[in-house]
Each structure stands twice: as C-alpha cells, then as structure tokens.
Coordinates of C-alpha atoms and ligand atoms in Angstrom, one line a residue:
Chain A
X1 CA 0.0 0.0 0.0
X2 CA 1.5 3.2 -1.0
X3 CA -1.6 5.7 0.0
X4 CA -0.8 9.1 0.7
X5 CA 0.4 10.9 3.9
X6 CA -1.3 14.1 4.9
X7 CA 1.1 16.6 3.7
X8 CA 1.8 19.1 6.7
X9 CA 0.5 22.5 5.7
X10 CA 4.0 24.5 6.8
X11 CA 6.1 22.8 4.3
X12 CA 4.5 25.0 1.9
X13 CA 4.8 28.6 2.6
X14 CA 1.8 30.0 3.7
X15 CA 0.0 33.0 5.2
X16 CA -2.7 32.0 7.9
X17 CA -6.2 34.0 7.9
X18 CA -9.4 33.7 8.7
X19 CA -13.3 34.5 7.4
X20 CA -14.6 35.4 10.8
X21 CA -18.3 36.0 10.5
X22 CA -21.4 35.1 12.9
X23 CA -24.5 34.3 11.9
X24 CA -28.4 34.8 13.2
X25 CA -31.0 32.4 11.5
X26 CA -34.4 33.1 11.9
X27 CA -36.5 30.0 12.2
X28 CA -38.5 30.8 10.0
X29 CA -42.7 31.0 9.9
X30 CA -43.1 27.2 9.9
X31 CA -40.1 26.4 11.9
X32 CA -41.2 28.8 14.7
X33 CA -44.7 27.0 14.8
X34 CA -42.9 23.5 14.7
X35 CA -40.4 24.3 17.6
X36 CA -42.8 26.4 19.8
X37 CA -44.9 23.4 19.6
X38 CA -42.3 21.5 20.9
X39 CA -41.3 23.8 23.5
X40 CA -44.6 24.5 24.6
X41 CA -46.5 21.5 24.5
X42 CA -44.3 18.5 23.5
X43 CA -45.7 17.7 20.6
X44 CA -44.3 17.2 17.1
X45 CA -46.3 19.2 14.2
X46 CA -46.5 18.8 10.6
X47 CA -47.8 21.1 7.8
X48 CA -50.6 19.5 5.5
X49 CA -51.4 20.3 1.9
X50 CA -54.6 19.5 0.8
X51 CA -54.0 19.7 -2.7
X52 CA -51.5 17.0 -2.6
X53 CA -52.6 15.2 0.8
X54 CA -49.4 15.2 2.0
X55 CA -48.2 16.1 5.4
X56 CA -44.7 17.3 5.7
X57 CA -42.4 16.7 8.4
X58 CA -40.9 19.0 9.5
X59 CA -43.3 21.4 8.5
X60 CA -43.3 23.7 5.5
X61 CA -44.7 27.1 4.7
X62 CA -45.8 25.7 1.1
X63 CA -46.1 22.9 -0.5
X64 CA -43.0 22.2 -3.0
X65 CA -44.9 19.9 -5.3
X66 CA -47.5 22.4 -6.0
X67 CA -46.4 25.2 -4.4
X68 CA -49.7 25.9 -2.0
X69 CA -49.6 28.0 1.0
X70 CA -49.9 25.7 3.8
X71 CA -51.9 26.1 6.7
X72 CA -53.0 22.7 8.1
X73 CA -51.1 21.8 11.4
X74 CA -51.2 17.7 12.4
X75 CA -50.3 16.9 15.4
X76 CA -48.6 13.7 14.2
X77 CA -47.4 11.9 17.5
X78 CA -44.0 11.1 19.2
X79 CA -43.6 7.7 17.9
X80 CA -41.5 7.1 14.4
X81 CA -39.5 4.0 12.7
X82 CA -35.8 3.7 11.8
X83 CA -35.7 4.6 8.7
X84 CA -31.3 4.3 8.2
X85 CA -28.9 4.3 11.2
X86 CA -25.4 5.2 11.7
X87 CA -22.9 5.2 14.7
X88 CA -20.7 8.1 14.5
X89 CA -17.3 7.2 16.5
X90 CA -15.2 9.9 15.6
X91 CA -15.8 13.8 15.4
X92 CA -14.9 16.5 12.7
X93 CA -11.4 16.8 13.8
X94 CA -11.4 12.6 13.3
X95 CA -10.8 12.3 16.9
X96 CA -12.2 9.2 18.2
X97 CA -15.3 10.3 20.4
X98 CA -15.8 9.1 24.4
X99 CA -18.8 7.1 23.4
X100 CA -20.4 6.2 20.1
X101 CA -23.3 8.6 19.1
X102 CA -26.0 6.9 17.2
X103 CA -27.9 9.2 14.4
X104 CA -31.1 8.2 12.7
X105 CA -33.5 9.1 10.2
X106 CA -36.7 8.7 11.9
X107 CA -40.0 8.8 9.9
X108 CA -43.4 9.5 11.0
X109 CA -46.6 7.2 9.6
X110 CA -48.7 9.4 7.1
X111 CA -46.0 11.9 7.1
X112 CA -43.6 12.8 3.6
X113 CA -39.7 13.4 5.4
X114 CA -38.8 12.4 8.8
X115 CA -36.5 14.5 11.8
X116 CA -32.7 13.2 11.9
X117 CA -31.9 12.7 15.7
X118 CA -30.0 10.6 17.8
X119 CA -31.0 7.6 19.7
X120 CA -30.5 7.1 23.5
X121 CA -31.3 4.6 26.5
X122 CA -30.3 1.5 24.1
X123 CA -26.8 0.4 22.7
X124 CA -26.1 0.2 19.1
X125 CA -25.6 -3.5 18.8
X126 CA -29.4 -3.3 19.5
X127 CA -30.8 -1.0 17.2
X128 CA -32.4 -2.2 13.7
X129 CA -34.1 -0.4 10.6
X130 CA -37.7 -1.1 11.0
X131 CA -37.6 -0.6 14.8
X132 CA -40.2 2.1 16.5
X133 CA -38.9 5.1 18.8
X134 CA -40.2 7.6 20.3
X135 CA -39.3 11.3 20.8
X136 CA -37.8 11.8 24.9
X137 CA -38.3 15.6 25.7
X138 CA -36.1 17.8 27.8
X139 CA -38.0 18.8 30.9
X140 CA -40.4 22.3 29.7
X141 CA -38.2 24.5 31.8
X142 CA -35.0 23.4 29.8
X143 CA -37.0 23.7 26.2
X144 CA -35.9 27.1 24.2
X145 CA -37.0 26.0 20.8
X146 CA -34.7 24.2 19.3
X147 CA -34.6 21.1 17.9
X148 CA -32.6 19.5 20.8
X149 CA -35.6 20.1 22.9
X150 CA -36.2 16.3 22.1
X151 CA -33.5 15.1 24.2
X152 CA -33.4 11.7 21.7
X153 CA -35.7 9.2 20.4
X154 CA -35.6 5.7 22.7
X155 CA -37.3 2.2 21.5
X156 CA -40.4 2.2 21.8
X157 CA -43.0 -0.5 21.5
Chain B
X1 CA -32.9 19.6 -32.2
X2 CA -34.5 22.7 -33.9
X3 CA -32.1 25.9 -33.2
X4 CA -29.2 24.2 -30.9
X5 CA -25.7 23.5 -32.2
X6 CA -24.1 20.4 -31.9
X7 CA -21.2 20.9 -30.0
X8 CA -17.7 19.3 -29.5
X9 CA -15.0 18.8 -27.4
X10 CA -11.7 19.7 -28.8
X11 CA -9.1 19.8 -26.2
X12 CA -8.7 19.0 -22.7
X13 CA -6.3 19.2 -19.6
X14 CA -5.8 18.6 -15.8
X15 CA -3.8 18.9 -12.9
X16 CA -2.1 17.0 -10.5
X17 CA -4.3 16.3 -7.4
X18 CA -2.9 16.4 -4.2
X19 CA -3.8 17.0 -0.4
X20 CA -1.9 20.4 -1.2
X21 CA -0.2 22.3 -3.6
X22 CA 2.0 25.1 -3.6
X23 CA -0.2 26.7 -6.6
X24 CA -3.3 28.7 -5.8
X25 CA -6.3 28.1 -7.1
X26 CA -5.6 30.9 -9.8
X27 CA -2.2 28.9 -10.9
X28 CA -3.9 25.4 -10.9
X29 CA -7.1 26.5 -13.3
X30 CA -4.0 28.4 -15.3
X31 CA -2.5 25.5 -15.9
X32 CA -5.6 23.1 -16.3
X33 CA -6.5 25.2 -18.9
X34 CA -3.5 26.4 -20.7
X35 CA -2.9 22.5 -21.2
X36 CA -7.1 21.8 -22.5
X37 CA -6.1 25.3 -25.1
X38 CA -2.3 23.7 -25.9
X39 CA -4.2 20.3 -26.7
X40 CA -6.9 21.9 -28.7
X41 CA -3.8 23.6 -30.7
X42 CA -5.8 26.9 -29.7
X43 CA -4.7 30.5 -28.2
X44 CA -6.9 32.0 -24.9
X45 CA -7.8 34.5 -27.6
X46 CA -9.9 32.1 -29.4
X47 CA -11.8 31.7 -27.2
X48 CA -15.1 33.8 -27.1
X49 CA -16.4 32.5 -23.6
X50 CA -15.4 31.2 -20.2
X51 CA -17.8 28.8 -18.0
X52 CA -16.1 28.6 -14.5
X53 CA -17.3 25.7 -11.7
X54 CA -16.2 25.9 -8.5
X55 CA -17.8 24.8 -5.2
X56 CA -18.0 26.7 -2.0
X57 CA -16.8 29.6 -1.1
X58 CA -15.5 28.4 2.0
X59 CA -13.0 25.5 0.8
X60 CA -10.7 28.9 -1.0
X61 CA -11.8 31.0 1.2
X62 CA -12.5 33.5 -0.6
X63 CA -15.7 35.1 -0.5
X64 CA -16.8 36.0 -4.5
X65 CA -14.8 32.9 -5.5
X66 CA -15.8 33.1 -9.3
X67 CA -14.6 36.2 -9.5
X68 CA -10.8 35.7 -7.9
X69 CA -10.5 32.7 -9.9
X70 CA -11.8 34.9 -13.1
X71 CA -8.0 35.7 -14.6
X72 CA -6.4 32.1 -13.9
X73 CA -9.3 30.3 -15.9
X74 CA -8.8 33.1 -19.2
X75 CA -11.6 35.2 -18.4
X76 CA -9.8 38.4 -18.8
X77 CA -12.4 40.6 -20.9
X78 CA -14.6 38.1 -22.2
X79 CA -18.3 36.8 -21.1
X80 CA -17.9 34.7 -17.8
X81 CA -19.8 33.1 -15.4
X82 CA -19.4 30.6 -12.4
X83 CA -22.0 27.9 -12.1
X84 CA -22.0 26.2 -8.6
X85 CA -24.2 23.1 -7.8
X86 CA -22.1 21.7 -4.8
X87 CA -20.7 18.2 -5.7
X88 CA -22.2 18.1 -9.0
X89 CA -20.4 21.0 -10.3
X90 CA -18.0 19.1 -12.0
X91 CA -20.1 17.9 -14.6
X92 CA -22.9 21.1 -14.8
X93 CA -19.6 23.3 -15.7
X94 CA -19.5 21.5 -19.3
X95 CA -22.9 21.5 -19.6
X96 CA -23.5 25.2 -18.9
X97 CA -20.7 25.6 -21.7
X98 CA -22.4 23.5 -24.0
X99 CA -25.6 26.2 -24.0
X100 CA -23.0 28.9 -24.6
X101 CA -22.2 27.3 -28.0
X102 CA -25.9 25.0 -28.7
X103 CA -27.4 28.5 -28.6
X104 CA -25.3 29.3 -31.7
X105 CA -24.4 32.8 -29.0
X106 CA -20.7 31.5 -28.8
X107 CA -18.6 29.6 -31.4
X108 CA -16.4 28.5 -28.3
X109 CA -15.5 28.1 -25.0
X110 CA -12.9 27.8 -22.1
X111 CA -14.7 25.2 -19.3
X112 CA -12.2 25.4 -16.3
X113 CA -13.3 23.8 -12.8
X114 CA -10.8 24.3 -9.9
X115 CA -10.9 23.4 -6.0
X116 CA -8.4 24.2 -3.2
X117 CA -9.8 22.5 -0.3
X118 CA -6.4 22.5 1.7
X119 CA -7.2 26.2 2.0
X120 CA -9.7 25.0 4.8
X121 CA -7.6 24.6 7.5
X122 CA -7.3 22.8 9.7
X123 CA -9.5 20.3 7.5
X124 CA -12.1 21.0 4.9
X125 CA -14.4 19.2 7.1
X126 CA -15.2 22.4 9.2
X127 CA -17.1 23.9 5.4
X128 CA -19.2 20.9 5.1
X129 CA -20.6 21.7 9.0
X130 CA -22.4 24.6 7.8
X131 CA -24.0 22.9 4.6
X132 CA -27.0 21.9 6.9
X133 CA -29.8 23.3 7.6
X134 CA -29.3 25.8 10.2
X135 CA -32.7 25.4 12.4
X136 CA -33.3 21.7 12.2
X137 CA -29.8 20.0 11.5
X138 CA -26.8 22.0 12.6
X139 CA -27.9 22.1 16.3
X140 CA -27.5 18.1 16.8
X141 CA -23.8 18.8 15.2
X142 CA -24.4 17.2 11.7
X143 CA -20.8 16.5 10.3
X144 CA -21.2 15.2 6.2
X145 CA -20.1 12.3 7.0
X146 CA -22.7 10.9 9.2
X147 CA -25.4 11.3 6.5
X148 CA -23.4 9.5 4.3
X149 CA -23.6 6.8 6.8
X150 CA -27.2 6.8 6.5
X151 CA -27.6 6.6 2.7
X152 CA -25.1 3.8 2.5
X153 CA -27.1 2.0 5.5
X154 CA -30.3 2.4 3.8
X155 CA -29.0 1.0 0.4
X156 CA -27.1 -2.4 1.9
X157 CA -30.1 -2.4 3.6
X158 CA -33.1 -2.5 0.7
X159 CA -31.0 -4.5 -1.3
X160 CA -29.1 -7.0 1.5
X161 CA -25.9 -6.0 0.1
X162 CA -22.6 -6.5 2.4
X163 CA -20.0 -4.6 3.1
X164 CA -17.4 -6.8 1.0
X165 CA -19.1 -6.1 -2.2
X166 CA -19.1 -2.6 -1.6
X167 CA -15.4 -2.4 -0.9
X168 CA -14.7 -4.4 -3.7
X169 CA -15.3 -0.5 -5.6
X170 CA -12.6 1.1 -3.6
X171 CA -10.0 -1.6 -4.7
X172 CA -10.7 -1.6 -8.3
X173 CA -10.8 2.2 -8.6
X174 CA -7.4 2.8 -6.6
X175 CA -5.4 0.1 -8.6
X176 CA -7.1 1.8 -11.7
X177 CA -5.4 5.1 -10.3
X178 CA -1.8 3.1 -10.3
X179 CA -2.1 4.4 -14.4
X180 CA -3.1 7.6 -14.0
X181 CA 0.1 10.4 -13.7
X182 CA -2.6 13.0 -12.0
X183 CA -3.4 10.3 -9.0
X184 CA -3.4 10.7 -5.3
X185 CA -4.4 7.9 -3.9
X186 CA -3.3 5.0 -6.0
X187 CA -2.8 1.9 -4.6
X188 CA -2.9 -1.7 -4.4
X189 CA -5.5 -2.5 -1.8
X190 CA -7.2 -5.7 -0.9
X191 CA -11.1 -5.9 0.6
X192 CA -9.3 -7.0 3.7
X193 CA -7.7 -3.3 3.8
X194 CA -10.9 -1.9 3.4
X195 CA -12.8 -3.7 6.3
X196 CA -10.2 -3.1 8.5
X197 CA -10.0 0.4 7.9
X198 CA -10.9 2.6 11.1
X199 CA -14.7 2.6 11.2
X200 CA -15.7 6.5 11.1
X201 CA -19.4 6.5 10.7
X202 CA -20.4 2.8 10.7
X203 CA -21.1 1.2 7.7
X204 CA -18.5 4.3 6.4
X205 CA -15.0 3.3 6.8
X206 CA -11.9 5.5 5.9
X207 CA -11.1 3.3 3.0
X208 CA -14.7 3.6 1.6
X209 CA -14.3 7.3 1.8
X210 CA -12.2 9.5 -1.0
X211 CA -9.6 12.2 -0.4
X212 CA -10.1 15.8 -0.3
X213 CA -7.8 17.4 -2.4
X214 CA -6.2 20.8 -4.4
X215 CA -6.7 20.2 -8.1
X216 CA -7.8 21.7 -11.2
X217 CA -9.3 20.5 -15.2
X218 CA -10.3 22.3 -18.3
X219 CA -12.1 21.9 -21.6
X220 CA -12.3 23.4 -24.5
X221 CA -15.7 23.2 -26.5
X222 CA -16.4 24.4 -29.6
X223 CA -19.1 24.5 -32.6
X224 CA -18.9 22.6 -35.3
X225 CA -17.4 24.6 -37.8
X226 CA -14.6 25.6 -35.7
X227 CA -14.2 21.9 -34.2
X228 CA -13.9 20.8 -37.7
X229 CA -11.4 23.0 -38.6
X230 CA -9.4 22.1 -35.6
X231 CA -9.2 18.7 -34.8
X232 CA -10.0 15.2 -37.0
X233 CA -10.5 13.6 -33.6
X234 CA -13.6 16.1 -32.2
X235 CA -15.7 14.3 -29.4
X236 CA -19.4 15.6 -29.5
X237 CA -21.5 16.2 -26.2
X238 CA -24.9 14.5 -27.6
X239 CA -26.7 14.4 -24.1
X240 CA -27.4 16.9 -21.5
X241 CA -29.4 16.6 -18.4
X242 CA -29.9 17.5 -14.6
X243 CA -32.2 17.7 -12.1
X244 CA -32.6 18.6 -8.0
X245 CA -34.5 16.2 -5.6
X246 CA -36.3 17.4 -2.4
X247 CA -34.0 19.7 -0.8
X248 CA -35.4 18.0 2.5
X249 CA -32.9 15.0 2.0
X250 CA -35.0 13.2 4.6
X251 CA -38.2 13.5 2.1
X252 CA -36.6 10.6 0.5
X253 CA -36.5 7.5 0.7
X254 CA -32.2 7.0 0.0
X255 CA -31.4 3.6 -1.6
X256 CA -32.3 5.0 -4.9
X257 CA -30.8 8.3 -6.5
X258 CA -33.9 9.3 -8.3
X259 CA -32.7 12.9 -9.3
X260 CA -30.0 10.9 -11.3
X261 CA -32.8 8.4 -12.9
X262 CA -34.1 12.1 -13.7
X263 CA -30.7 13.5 -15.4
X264 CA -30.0 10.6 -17.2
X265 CA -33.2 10.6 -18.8
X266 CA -32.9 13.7 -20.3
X267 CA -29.5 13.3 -21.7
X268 CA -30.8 10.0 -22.9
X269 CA -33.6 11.1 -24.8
X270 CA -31.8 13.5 -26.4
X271 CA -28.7 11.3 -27.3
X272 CA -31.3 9.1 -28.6
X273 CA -30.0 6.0 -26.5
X274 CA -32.9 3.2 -25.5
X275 CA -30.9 1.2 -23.9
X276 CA -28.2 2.3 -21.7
X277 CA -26.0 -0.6 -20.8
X278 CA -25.9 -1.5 -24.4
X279 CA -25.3 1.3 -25.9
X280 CA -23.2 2.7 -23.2
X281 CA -19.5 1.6 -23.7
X282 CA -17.5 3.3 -21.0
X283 CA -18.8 5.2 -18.3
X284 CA -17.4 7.4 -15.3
X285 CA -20.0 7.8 -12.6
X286 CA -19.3 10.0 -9.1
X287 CA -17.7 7.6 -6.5
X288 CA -16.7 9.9 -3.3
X289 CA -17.9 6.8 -1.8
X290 CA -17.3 3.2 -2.8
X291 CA -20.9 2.7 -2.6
X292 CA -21.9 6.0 -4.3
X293 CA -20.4 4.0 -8.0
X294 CA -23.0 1.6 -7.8
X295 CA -25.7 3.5 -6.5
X296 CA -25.2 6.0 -9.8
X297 CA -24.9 3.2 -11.8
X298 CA -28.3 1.7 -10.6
X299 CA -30.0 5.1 -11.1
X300 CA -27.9 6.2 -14.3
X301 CA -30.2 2.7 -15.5
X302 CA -26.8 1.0 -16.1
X303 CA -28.3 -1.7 -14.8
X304 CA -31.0 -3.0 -12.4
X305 CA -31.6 -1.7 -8.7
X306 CA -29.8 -3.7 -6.3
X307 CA -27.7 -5.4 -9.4
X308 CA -24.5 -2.8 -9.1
X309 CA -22.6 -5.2 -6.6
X310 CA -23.4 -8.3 -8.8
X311 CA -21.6 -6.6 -11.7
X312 CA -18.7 -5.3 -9.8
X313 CA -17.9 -8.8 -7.9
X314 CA -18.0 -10.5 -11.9
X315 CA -15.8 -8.4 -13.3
X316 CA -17.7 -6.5 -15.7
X317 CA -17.1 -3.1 -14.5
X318 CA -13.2 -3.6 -14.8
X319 CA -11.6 -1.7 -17.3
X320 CA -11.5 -5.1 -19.9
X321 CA -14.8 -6.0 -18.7
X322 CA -17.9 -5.5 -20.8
X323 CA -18.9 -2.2 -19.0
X324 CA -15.5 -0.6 -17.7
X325 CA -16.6 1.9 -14.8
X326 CA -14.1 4.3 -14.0
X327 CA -11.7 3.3 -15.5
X328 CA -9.6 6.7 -14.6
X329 CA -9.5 5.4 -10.9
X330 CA -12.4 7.5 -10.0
X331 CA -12.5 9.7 -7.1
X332 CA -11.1 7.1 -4.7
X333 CA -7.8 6.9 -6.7
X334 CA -7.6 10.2 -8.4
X335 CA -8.9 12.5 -5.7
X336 CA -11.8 14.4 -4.9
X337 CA -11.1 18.2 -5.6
X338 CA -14.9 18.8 -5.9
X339 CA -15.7 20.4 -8.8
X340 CA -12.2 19.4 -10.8
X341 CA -13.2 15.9 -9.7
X342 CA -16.2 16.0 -11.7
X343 CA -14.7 17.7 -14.5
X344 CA -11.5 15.2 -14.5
X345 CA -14.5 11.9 -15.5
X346 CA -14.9 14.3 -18.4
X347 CA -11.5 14.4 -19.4
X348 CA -11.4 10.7 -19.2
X349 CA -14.3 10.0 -21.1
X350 CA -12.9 12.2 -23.8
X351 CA -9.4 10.6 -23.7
X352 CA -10.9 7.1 -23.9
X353 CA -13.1 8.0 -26.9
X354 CA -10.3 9.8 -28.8
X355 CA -8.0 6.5 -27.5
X356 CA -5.8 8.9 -25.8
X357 CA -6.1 7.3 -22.2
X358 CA -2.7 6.1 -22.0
X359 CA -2.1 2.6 -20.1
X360 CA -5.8 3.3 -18.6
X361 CA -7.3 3.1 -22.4
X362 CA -10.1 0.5 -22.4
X363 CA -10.0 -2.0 -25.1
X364 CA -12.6 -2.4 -28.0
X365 CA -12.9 1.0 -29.4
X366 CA -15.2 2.7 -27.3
X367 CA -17.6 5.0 -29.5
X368 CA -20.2 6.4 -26.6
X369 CA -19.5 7.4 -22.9
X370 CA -20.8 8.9 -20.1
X371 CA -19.8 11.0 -16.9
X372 CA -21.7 11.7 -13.8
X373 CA -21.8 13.7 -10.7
X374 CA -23.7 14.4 -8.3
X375 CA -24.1 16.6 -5.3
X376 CA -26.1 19.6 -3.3
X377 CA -27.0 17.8 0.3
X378 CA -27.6 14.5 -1.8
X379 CA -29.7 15.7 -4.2
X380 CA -28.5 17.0 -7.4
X381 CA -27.4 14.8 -10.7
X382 CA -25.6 16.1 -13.4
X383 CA -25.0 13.7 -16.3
X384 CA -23.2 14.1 -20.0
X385 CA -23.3 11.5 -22.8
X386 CA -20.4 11.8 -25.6
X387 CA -19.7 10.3 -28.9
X388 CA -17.2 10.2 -31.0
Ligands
ZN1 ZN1 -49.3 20.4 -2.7

C-alpha cells in the first residue's frame, strides 16, 4: 500500500487567515410553529397540503410539489421507525469520540420526510431499521425552541 | 434539435491532485486550462467564452470565488460566469458551456473547474458543517459524514448487500489510479484493507471514503465549424441533463438516487440512446464513496436496482470488462477536488473515446461514454453523454 500521507501544511509557505463572521438564522414561519410546539406543548407538528394530501415533516410554509400556502397543522405523535442508522465514532477533527453517538433518520406514519436525531437509552448493537422510537423531551423548563428540545428518540414498543 | 448547435470537445487538460499544492487556485485553473487550449492547438484569444465551476466559497476562502478565480481560468475581458451546484459542479460546468455554443451565442468556450480545499484549514471538514440546515440539523452537530452513513445503510439495507461487495469499488478504482500520472491515492489494496480500515461512521469506513484534495481540469468546447477546422478527432457532447430532488434529503426514501434516474433521462432522450447498458461503452460515474459508483450506476439505469454489486464482484465493470466503470480510478484513486473531480470523469471520457487514455485506455474501441456527478445535500445529478 502506498496511499498518501497528509502533507503538513508548513512545508508550503503559507500565510494563515481567517473569514470570521457570525450568523443569526431566523426560524422561520413554519419552523417557529414547529419548535414552539415543541417547546410548549411537546408535541411534534407537521404542515398539511390539501391539494396533494401530503403532510410534511418537519413542517413547511408551502407545498413544493405544488407550491400551495400551507396552513394545516397535524399533530402527528412522538412515535416514528428507523428509517437508516449510523454510529458516529469519531468527530470532525477525526478524533475518536468518548462514546459512540447513534444518528437516525426517523420517519413518521402518514408523514412525507422524517426528523434526523440521535438515539438514546439502548446500545447500538441493539438497534435495527424497522424498529419504533419515540421522541424523549427535555424537561419544559430546559425547552428554548430548538430542535434539541427532544432530548433523543428511545425504543419504543 | 431545432435551433441548438451540436457541439464538441476539442481539447482537454488537468492537474495533479494532491492534499496540497503550492499553486493557488488561480495557478492550478492556469495551468488546467492552458494545457485543454495547448491540446486543442488553440490560443486563450480564441476563445469567445469562459464557463467557470467551483464549489464553496468556504473551501478557497474567498468570499466571491468566481470572481478571484476569473483571470487564472482566461476570463480576462470576455463573457464569464461561475455555475456552482455543490458536488455536481464538475459535470454542470460542461454543460453550462455547451448552451454557450448550442445556442449558436458562442462559437467557443474555455470550461475550467478548480478546487483548493487545503485552503480550509485545519480540514475542509469544518465547510461541510455549515451545509446543513441551520434550524433543524446543525444544532444536533451534523458532520457530512454521518449522512453519508445513512444513505449507505439504507441501500445495503433495501437490497441485502454486504460490506465486502461494496469495498470491492474502492480496490478496483485505486489500482485503476496506479495508471493515472494526475493520482493521489493509488494503490494496491485488498477488501481485507478496506474492512479493517478505522470505522468513522459505521457502515463508512476510511477506505470507503475519497480524499479531499487541491486540483484543477479544463475543456475546450467548440461549434462545429470551428471543431472541424481544428481537430479530425472532435468528441461531440450528444446528451445533456440534470435535475434537484427534495431539498429535504429526509423526504426521500435514500437507496435509490432518483434525481440521477431524472438526469439521465434527459440526456438520454436527447442522445437518442434506449438502452443504456448496451449502448453505453464506458462510463465514469461519481464515486466519493465506494458505494456512491453503484448507487449511480443503478440510477444512471446502467443496470438494475440492487444489481451494481453483482456486476462489480463479476468483473464486468473492470476496465476489460464489458462495461468498464471508472476506469480513470475514480475519485477514490484520483482525488476528490470537488468540482475538478467531476470535470476530471470528463476528461477521461474524452481521452478514452479519442484512445488517448494512455495505459488506462479500455480495449474495443469505445464509441459512446458517459460522466456523472452528483451533489447539493444529496440531491442533485448532473450527467453528460459523448460520442465520438
Ligand atoms: Zn401540494
């Protein structure tokens, strides 16, 4: 095997700088609905469109088949499947993490999309695609509207 | 075909890839595309238009990208413009200079793609953090490779494919790379290398995963008058086509890349080729992944869903089998400077139909080939058919 070694950057002369810039995003008119929901009452919201019949998770201000306002809000429950798994073990630096973090795409019954989110209170010999969770959320006086105001998803039966 | 031109390709060229080198990004497309003009046996001032393709803004580092790059890729007083569609770039940069010419607006024009990812520092990792969605994805600390993890999970799993046929991609494309003088990751690697690789995202391994990488290509496209005055040898781009999925990756279902079922299509239809696999003799499909080659080759209708791994473990996608798949060494061997990477399967394509590829050339006289990429948060395809 003869695969390349990271070169190190100072063997080439270099000048070191940055693009140092913060950002504010707003959330958004459907994404404020969706995570006040959450933060609020605990529950997880989709947008409908009745042209199409589709309920999108997470929510969107129109419909991008047809392009409809929407308006409908679905309450559509904490419980999702597995749709794909993966157990991160190292981080962005490729530094091997203290414990493997397991990511899923979870998808909702009757819903088009799904919420990407990890999994807790289980190990990841024992999750499978096809197996039911169910959103675990921070206690209300922790909640600020974001998306980690679901803790995780756990199995659920 | 009412109004459009046919065009051609007469000249191409492309630079070393490497994890870093000393030329910026201005140098590399200088020299990607002084080589492409030096092969067409044409000056910069014959050219009437430039078509740039470069990705983010944040792997340079420079904010207005198409712009700074402007002078190195021969856009000095003449009509430019930088297309960007993340990692299908690479192939939309020929395609964007193919309207220049089909709309009979230019008789030619200078296609230059360039990435220097090694600007990133300390890894061009950190620009792929912010390619999420702000509200819903970047707060649980999304990192690209992790959703790569997931497509690759869903496919093995629709389709019960393992992990050894998958790998068995990232050995044939590095070996392929031994015979090309641009590669940076050429090797001789076995399956057992692969599956002992450290496991970053499981089922993603490192050895499943290409390099990032500084690098740069270039072509040269012109009409048909001028190509005929030019060249005997012109390659002719007779199919176009891309499309965007969902932007919500999650909307899909991930085992099947429908947006490139949708690309392929069009440039099928208007190539006028019914049956892909037959008519199809050499192809270059995006592999930043191992499994990424056979998921394009499912849904560039190479062959069936779920078939891919079949093909690879008999052999036919070798380079002297009956449907040679990147035979440059793909992005696992070559590199993956983003948009150059994409641009660099174009190159090869028009090198093996012009039976200029060297010790990679496939045998049997290849007539038609394709070249793929694909990119955006998993959604976009990009796909070009040529002919000779
Ligand atoms: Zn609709």
């Amino acid at each position: 095997m003869s695969l390349e070694k990271i070169t190190n950057p100072l063997h080439v002369r270099h000048w070191l700088g940055d693009m140092e810039a913060d950002y504010i995003y707003t959330l958004g008119v459907a994404g404020e609905h969706f995570l006040e929901e959450i933060k609020e009452n605990g529950r997880i919201m989709g947008a409908k469109c009745p042209r199409c019949n589709i309920t999108y998770v997470p929510p969107k201000m129109y419909c991008e088949k047809c392009f409809a306002k929407l308006e409908k809000w679905v309450d559509i429950g904490k419980k999702g499947v597995v749709h794909t798994f993966t157990v991160a073990t190292i981080d962005v630096d490729g530094k091997k993490l203290e414990k493997p973090v397991i990511y899923a795409l979870i998808k909702f019954e009757g819903a088009c999309g799904g919420l990407i989110h990890k999994i807790g209170e289980t190990k990841p010999e024992k999750i499978k695609i096809g197996m039911k969770v169910e959103a675990v959320f921070k206690p209300s006086f922790e909640r600020k509207a974001s998306i980690n105001d679901i803790a995780y998803f756990k199995p659920a039966e | 075909m009412f109004g459009k031109k046919r065009v051609a390709i007469v000249g191409a060229g492309l630079t070393l890839f490497r994890r870093r080198l000393k030329e910026t990004g201005k140098e590399l497309s200088y020299e990607a595309a002084k080589m492409a003009l030096d092969a067409a046996g044409m000056e910069l001032r014959d050219m009437k238009s430039v078509v740039m393709g470069t990705a983010p803004d944040a792997f340079d580092g420079v904010h207005m990208k198409g712009e700074y790059l402007a002078d190195g890729a021969g856009a000095y007083h003449k009509p430019y413009t930088r297309v960007f569609v993340g990692g299908g770039t690479g192939v939309f940069t020929p395609l964007a200079g193919w309207w220049h010419v089909a709309s009979g607006q230019f008789d030619t024009c200078l296609v230059v793609a360039e990435e220097k990812m090694s600007s990133c520092y300390p890894h061009p990792q950190y620009a792929f953090t912010t390619i999420f969605d702000p509200i819903l994805e970047r707060p649980l600390g999304m990192n690209l490779i992790w959703i790569f993890a997931l497509e690759m999970h869903r496919y093995m799993h629709k389709h019960n494919i393992k992990k050894e046929q998958i790998a068995l991609v990232s050995v044939k494309n590095k070996r392929n790379a031994l015979d090309h003088p641009c590669a940076q990751l050429a090797a001789n690697i076995t399956v057992e290398d692969v599956l002992s690789s450290e496991i970053m995202a499981w089922p993603v391994q490192r050895l499943d995963v290409s390099p990032t990488s500084d690098g740069a290509a270039a072509l040269v496209l012109a009409s048909e008058d001028v190509a005929k005055e030019v060249t005997d040898n012109p390659v002719w781009i007779d199919g176009v086509g891309w499309c965007i999925d969902s932007t919500l990756w999650t909307n899909r279902d991930l085992y099947y890349p429908d947006y490139v079922e949708c690309a392929a299509r069009m440039a099928y239809k208007m190539a006028g080729i019914k049956n892909p696999p037959k008519e199809i003799d050499v192809a270059e499909p995006y592999d930043p992944f191992d499994y990424k080659e056979l998921h394009h080759m499912e849904g560039l209708l190479l062959c069936k869903k779920g078939e891919a791994p079949k093909l690879t473990a008999e052999g036919v996608t070798q380079r002297d089998g009956d449907l040679p798949i990147n035979p440059s060494g793909g992005l696992l061997g070559v590199g993956n400077p983003i948009a150059a990477a994409g641009l660099m399967k174009v190159c090869e394509i028009f090198w093996q139909l012009r039976g200029e590829a060297g010790k990679r050339q496939i045998p049997g006289d290849p007539r038609t080939g394709l070249a793929q990429a694909w990119g955006d948060l998993m959604q976009y395809g990009s796909v070009i058919v040529l002919r000779r």
